[in-house]
GROMACS .gro file of C-alpha atoms in nm:
model
  291
    1HIS     CA    1   2.584   1.197  -4.388
    2GLY     CA    2   2.545   1.449  -4.088
    3LEU     CA    3   2.315   1.202  -3.924
    4ILE     CA    4   2.567   0.906  -3.964
    5LEU     CA    5   2.853   1.104  -3.835
    6GLN     CA    6   2.632   1.234  -3.513
    7LYS     CA    7   2.559   0.838  -3.444
    8TYR     CA    8   2.914   0.775  -3.476
    9CYS     CA    9   3.017   1.029  -3.274
   10TRP     CA   10   2.808   0.925  -3.012
   11PHE     CA   11   2.915   0.564  -3.040
   12ILE     CA   12   3.296   0.671  -2.972
   13LYS     CA   13   3.180   0.872  -2.686
   14ARG     CA   14   3.008   0.583  -2.500
   15ILE     CA   15   3.281   0.353  -2.565
   16MET     CA   16   3.515   0.566  -2.451
   17GLU     CA   17   3.307   0.630  -2.144
   18ARG     CA   18   3.326   0.486  -1.793
   19SER     CA   19   2.974   0.297  -1.743
   20VAL     CA   20   2.783   0.410  -1.447
   21ASN     CA   21   2.471   0.247  -1.263
   22ILE     CA   22   2.230   0.519  -1.119
   23PHE     CA   23   2.032   0.402  -0.861
   24VAL     CA   24   1.716   0.605  -0.745
   25LEU     CA   25   1.547   0.439  -0.407
   26ASN     CA   26   1.235   0.484  -0.390
   27TRP     CA   27   0.936   0.413  -0.122
   28ASN     CA   28   0.555   0.544  -0.188
   29GLY     CA   29   0.724   0.834  -0.403
   30LYS     CA   30   0.484   0.788  -0.680
   31LYS     CA   31   0.418   1.211  -0.662
   32ILE     CA   32   0.765   1.280  -0.696
   33ILE     CA   33   0.973   1.041  -0.888
   34ASN     CA   34   0.799   1.131  -1.204
   35GLU     CA   35   1.018   1.466  -1.192
   36CYS     CA   36   1.327   1.288  -1.079
   37LEU     CA   37   1.323   0.995  -1.360
   38HIS     CA   38   1.211   1.274  -1.617
   39SER     CA   39   1.576   1.474  -1.543
   40LEU     CA   40   1.750   1.158  -1.553
   41MET     CA   41   1.632   1.062  -1.858
   42LYS     CA   42   1.809   1.381  -2.011
   43ILE     CA   43   2.130   1.362  -1.876
   44SER     CA   44   2.426   1.398  -2.101
   45TYR     CA   45   2.615   1.111  -2.006
   46THR     CA   46   2.521   0.825  -2.272
   47ASN     CA   47   2.700   0.505  -2.092
   48SER     CA   48   2.464   0.484  -1.786
   49LYS     CA   49   2.172   0.281  -1.664
   50ILE     CA   50   1.862   0.418  -1.445
   51ILE     CA   51   1.772   0.152  -1.177
   52VAL     CA   52   1.498   0.220  -0.963
   53ILE     CA   53   1.521   0.020  -0.622
   54ASP     CA   54   1.161   0.010  -0.499
   55ASN     CA   55   1.181  -0.077  -0.137
   56GLY     CA   56   0.808  -0.229  -0.111
   57SER     CA   57   0.575   0.068  -0.226
   58LYS     CA   58   0.218   0.034  -0.188
   59ASP     CA   59   0.101   0.344  -0.395
   60ASP     CA   60   0.151   0.192  -0.746
   61SER     CA   61   0.476   0.333  -0.780
   62VAL     CA   62   0.615   0.018  -0.955
   63SER     CA   63   0.357   0.037  -1.231
   64PHE     CA   64   0.385   0.376  -1.295
   65ILE     CA   65   0.731   0.378  -1.329
   66SER     CA   66   0.679   0.083  -1.590
   67LYS     CA   67   0.424   0.228  -1.765
   68GLU     CA   68   0.619   0.593  -1.778
   69PHE     CA   69   0.976   0.503  -1.793
   70PRO     CA   70   1.011   0.153  -1.990
   71LYS     CA   71   1.395   0.248  -2.021
   72VAL     CA   72   1.439   0.232  -1.625
   73GLN     CA   73   1.569  -0.098  -1.466
   74ILE     CA   74   1.344  -0.151  -1.142
   75VAL     CA   75   1.444  -0.374  -0.868
   76GLU     CA   76   1.129  -0.467  -0.672
   77LEU     CA   77   1.188  -0.546  -0.311
   78ASN     CA   78   0.852  -0.686  -0.095
   79HIS     CA   79   0.928  -0.507   0.204
   80ASN     CA   80   1.064  -0.122   0.312
   81PHE     CA   81   1.436  -0.215   0.417
   82GLY     CA   82   1.513   0.165   0.460
   83PHE     CA   83   1.771   0.339   0.284
   84ALA     CA   84   2.103   0.159   0.336
   85LYS     CA   85   1.955  -0.199   0.312
   86GLY     CA   86   1.769  -0.117   0.035
   87ASN     CA   87   2.078   0.016  -0.168
   88ASN     CA   88   2.264  -0.237  -0.051
   89MET     CA   89   1.986  -0.490  -0.218
   90GLY     CA   90   1.937  -0.327  -0.510
   91PHE     CA   91   2.306  -0.289  -0.606
   92SER     CA   92   2.388  -0.639  -0.517
   93SER     CA   93   2.111  -0.750  -0.738
   94THR     CA   94   2.224  -0.601  -1.028
   95ASP     CA   95   2.548  -0.599  -1.315
   96HIS     CA   96   2.795  -0.383  -1.136
   97ALA     CA   97   2.916  -0.089  -1.368
   98ASP     CA   98   3.257   0.087  -1.348
   99TYR     CA   99   3.067   0.325  -1.104
  100SER     CA  100   2.800   0.392  -0.919
  101ILE     CA  101   2.529   0.691  -0.811
  102PHE     CA  102   2.334   0.679  -0.508
  103ILE     CA  103   2.052   0.921  -0.526
  104ASN     CA  104   1.725   1.011  -0.362
  105ASN     CA  105   1.381   1.006  -0.561
  106ASP     CA  106   1.279   1.370  -0.470
  107THR     CA  107   1.581   1.488  -0.654
  108ILE     CA  108   1.596   1.686  -1.006
  109VAL     CA  109   1.945   1.675  -1.165
  110ASP     CA  110   2.132   1.884  -1.422
  111SER     CA  111   2.186   1.742  -1.734
  112ALA     CA  112   2.535   1.723  -1.708
  113PHE     CA  113   2.543   1.640  -1.356
  114VAL     CA  114   2.759   1.306  -1.379
  115GLU     CA  115   3.037   1.417  -1.599
  116PRO     CA  116   3.206   1.648  -1.314
  117LEU     CA  117   3.174   1.325  -1.056
  118ILE     CA  118   3.307   1.073  -1.283
  119ASN     CA  119   3.583   1.305  -1.394
  120THR     CA  120   3.721   1.356  -1.078
  121LEU     CA  121   3.728   1.005  -0.959
  122GLU     CA  122   3.903   0.964  -1.284
  123LYS     CA  123   4.180   1.143  -1.185
  124ASN     CA  124   4.329   1.020  -0.849
  125ASN     CA  125   4.240   0.660  -0.706
  126ASN     CA  126   4.280   0.774  -0.395
  127ILE     CA  127   3.945   0.968  -0.408
  128ALA     CA  128   3.688   0.723  -0.297
  129GLN     CA  129   3.345   0.920  -0.285
  130VAL     CA  130   3.253   1.241  -0.457
  131SER     CA  131   2.906   1.465  -0.404
  132PRO     CA  132   2.749   1.765  -0.591
  133LYS     CA  133   2.644   2.105  -0.532
  134ILE     CA  134   2.303   2.050  -0.398
  135PHE     CA  135   2.011   2.330  -0.367
  136TYR     CA  136   1.658   2.339  -0.229
  137HIS     CA  137   1.421   2.256  -0.518
  138ASN     CA  138   1.187   2.540  -0.403
  139GLN     CA  139   1.444   2.798  -0.407
  140LYS     CA  140   1.672   2.718  -0.683
  141ASN     CA  141   1.948   2.940  -0.592
  142ARG     CA  142   1.982   2.831  -0.216
  143ILE     CA  143   2.242   2.591  -0.104
  144TRP     CA  144   2.143   2.247   0.090
  145TYR     CA  145   2.520   2.121   0.062
  146ALA     CA  146   2.809   2.214  -0.021
  147GLY     CA  147   3.032   2.017   0.149
  148SER     CA  148   3.037   1.911   0.512
  149ILE     CA  149   3.163   1.900   0.859
  150VAL     CA  150   3.176   1.644   1.111
  151ASN     CA  151   3.297   1.679   1.509
  152LEU     CA  152   3.219   1.339   1.656
  153PRO     CA  153   3.292   1.432   2.010
  154ILE     CA  154   3.047   1.700   2.044
  155GLY     CA  155   2.794   1.526   1.751
  156TYR     CA  156   2.825   1.812   1.526
  157ILE     CA  157   2.723   1.677   1.165
  158ARG     CA  158   2.635   1.969   0.925
  159HIS     CA  159   2.641   2.086   0.555
  160LYS     CA  160   2.837   2.354   0.456
  161GLY     CA  161   2.664   2.677   0.322
  162ILE     CA  162   2.335   2.527   0.394
  163ARG     CA  163   2.050   2.751   0.349
  164LYS     CA  164   2.292   3.015   0.203
  165ASN     CA  165   2.229   3.146  -0.124
  166ASP     CA  166   2.497   3.042  -0.382
  167SER     CA  167   2.846   3.249  -0.422
  168PRO     CA  168   3.191   3.190  -0.539
  169ILE     CA  169   3.287   3.054  -0.243
  170TYR     CA  170   3.094   2.739  -0.268
  171SER     CA  171   3.221   2.708  -0.603
  172HIS     CA  172   3.555   2.552  -0.535
  173LEU     CA  173   3.639   2.150  -0.541
  174SER     CA  174   3.759   2.086  -0.212
  175LYS     CA  175   3.795   1.776   0.086
  176THR     CA  176   3.501   1.742   0.256
  177ASP     CA  177   3.392   1.526   0.582
  178TYR     CA  178   3.177   1.308   0.436
  179ALA     CA  179   2.970   1.292   0.078
  180THR     CA  180   2.594   1.310   0.138
  181GLY     CA  181   2.367   1.014   0.054
  182CYS     CA  182   2.134   1.216  -0.121
  183CYS     CA  183   2.367   1.179  -0.412
  184ILE     CA  184   2.675   0.990  -0.405
  185CYS     CA  185   2.935   0.878  -0.654
  186MET     CA  186   3.189   0.629  -0.632
  187ARG     CA  187   3.365   0.327  -0.794
  188SER     CA  188   3.166   0.014  -0.755
  189ASN     CA  189   3.440  -0.193  -0.628
  190ASP     CA  190   3.537   0.061  -0.383
  191PHE     CA  191   3.201   0.040  -0.264
  192ILE     CA  192   3.201  -0.383  -0.227
  193GLU     CA  193   3.527  -0.364  -0.085
  194ILE     CA  194   3.438  -0.116   0.227
  195GLY     CA  195   3.147  -0.322   0.291
  196MET     CA  196   2.875  -0.104   0.137
  197PHE     CA  197   2.631   0.096   0.367
  198ASP     CA  198   2.609  -0.063   0.703
  199ASP     CA  199   2.247  -0.156   0.744
  200SER     CA  200   2.203  -0.164   1.060
  201PHE     CA  201   2.144   0.241   1.000
  202PRO     CA  202   1.783   0.215   0.938
  203MET     CA  203   1.767   0.618   0.808
  204TYR     CA  204   2.016   0.896   0.837
  205CYS     CA  205   2.388   0.896   0.915
  206GLU     CA  206   2.471   0.564   0.716
  207ASP     CA  207   2.612   0.823   0.424
  208VAL     CA  208   2.854   0.956   0.736
  209ASP     CA  209   2.915   0.634   0.847
  210LEU     CA  210   3.049   0.527   0.501
  211SER     CA  211   3.259   0.822   0.431
  212LEU     CA  212   3.422   0.797   0.795
  213ARG     CA  213   3.531   0.416   0.674
  214PHE     CA  214   3.668   0.547   0.372
  215LYS     CA  215   3.865   0.826   0.553
  216LYS     CA  216   3.988   0.537   0.815
  217ILE     CA  217   4.199   0.409   0.524
  218GLY     CA  218   4.316   0.665   0.387
  219LYS     CA  219   4.080   0.775   0.121
  220LYS     CA  220   3.958   1.113   0.021
  221ILE     CA  221   3.629   1.238  -0.024
  222LEU     CA  222   3.573   1.552  -0.222
  223TYR     CA  223   3.274   1.791  -0.284
  224VAL     CA  224   3.195   1.883  -0.675
  225PRO     CA  225   3.048   2.189  -0.745
  226ASP     CA  226   3.063   2.168  -1.097
  227SER     CA  227   2.798   1.872  -1.087
  228LYS     CA  228   2.454   2.017  -0.988
  229VAL     CA  229   2.132   1.886  -0.836
  230TRP     CA  230   1.825   2.023  -0.684
  231HIS     CA  231   1.691   1.867  -0.384
  232LYS     CA  232   1.299   1.877  -0.200
  233VAL     CA  233   1.427   1.771   0.112
  234SER     CA  234   1.290   1.562   0.343
  235TYR     CA  235   1.007   1.432   0.160
  236SER     CA  236   0.920   1.113   0.263
  237ILE     CA  237   1.006   1.182   0.624
  238GLY     CA  238   0.739   1.527   0.679
  239GLY     CA  239   1.003   1.801   0.598
  240GLU     CA  240   1.296   1.902   0.691
  241PHE     CA  241   1.224   2.032   1.030
  242SER     CA  242   0.971   1.766   1.124
  243PHE     CA  243   0.974   1.602   1.474
  244ASN     CA  244   1.016   1.257   1.297
  245LYS     CA  245   1.289   1.360   1.115
  246TRP     CA  246   1.480   1.489   1.435
  247LYS     CA  247   1.423   1.181   1.667
  248THR     CA  248   1.550   0.945   1.370
  249LYS     CA  249   1.824   1.167   1.339
  250GLN     CA  250   1.932   1.178   1.696
  251LEU     CA  251   1.920   0.827   1.729
  252ALA     CA  252   2.134   0.769   1.435
  253LYS     CA  253   2.393   1.009   1.523
  254PHE     CA  254   2.430   0.846   1.880
  255LYS     CA  255   2.481   0.513   1.718
  256LEU     CA  256   2.714   0.663   1.495
  257ILE     CA  257   2.938   0.816   1.766
  258ASN     CA  258   2.901   0.505   1.935
  259LYS     CA  259   3.039   0.328   1.682
  260HIS     CA  260   3.294   0.530   1.566
  261SER     CA  261   3.447   0.681   1.925
  262ASN     CA  262   3.619   0.542   2.245
  263SER     CA  263   3.320   0.426   2.456
  264LEU     CA  264   3.464   0.565   2.770
  265ILE     CA  265   3.442   0.915   2.547
  266VAL     CA  266   3.111   0.836   2.450
  267ILE     CA  267   3.017   0.795   2.860
  268LEU     CA  268   3.149   1.101   2.913
  269ILE     CA  269   2.986   1.310   2.655
  270PHE     CA  270   2.663   1.159   2.626
  271PRO     CA  271   2.483   1.459   2.859
  272LEU     CA  272   2.609   1.709   2.615
  273LEU     CA  273   2.491   1.500   2.344
  274VAL     CA  274   2.142   1.503   2.503
  275LEU     CA  275   2.159   1.860   2.558
  276LEU     CA  276   2.277   1.966   2.208
  277SER     CA  277   1.964   1.739   2.077
  278LEU     CA  278   1.723   1.920   2.283
  279ILE     CA  279   1.854   2.261   2.128
  280GLU     CA  280   1.830   2.149   1.803
  281LEU     CA  281   1.459   2.004   1.880
  282MET     CA  282   1.401   2.361   2.001
  283LEU     CA  283   1.566   2.559   1.682
  284ASN     CA  284   1.360   2.312   1.436
  285SER     CA  285   1.024   2.399   1.637
  286LEU     CA  286   1.127   2.788   1.578
  287MET     CA  287   1.213   2.717   1.235
  288ARG     CA  288   0.859   2.561   1.160
  289TRP     CA  289   0.683   2.848   1.347
  290PHE     CA  290   0.840   3.101   1.137
  291ARG     CA  291   0.825   2.908   0.790
   0.00000   0.00000   0.00000
């Protein structure tokens, strides 16, 4: 009788829960996606589907995932289309759930990470996006994302709390300037209506752009600290302070500013943006040296 009751409760819970698709974008991530999928298979949210979008991997990722995680749906793309277009294509080729979560393949999730995200969105239709508290994978209590700040005129885009130890000040539900693409949750219909990710951004700032577009139509973006994720930062691009990451990020930042700012302002502030980018490059070099 106890087993029957348990199955009945599980069935009722699944009916009452909104459906969620969890999209994991993968490119040559065979070495890291195993840990990510293992954690996703243990989540407590029952009405969910895990979908790996493979961006034309050449490292047998697809066969590995098929063998080790037969319950995971795989969308195979024939080319590396980048973050924005890859996610758009994977999303468009599947049956849409009520909610969609896009998450990096170099993450590990808390088993209860979904519920706080969905519950926050359910409370207010004017909330368009939510992101969890994200920690560094190798420093379990050190924050990578606890909200964000965007100041386009000076090209300042930064996570709140980054590299700080977790503390009560980072444990409050709050508005944020953008939801990070490392782990972002939204209603599937909202994602469609806003035009999905702008796939002219090959990597970086497509998440900022999406949030800015939502904010322009009066929607809110929230940071949800009760949801927790751990992140192996910039694994696919050589590490957090790599030159390749810096270069790609700066180009994306210039594109973002040009898209969302007056063209005259862009011309006036361009020298400042270049200077700030060079300062960031020097700081990154120092961080690599002292690591």
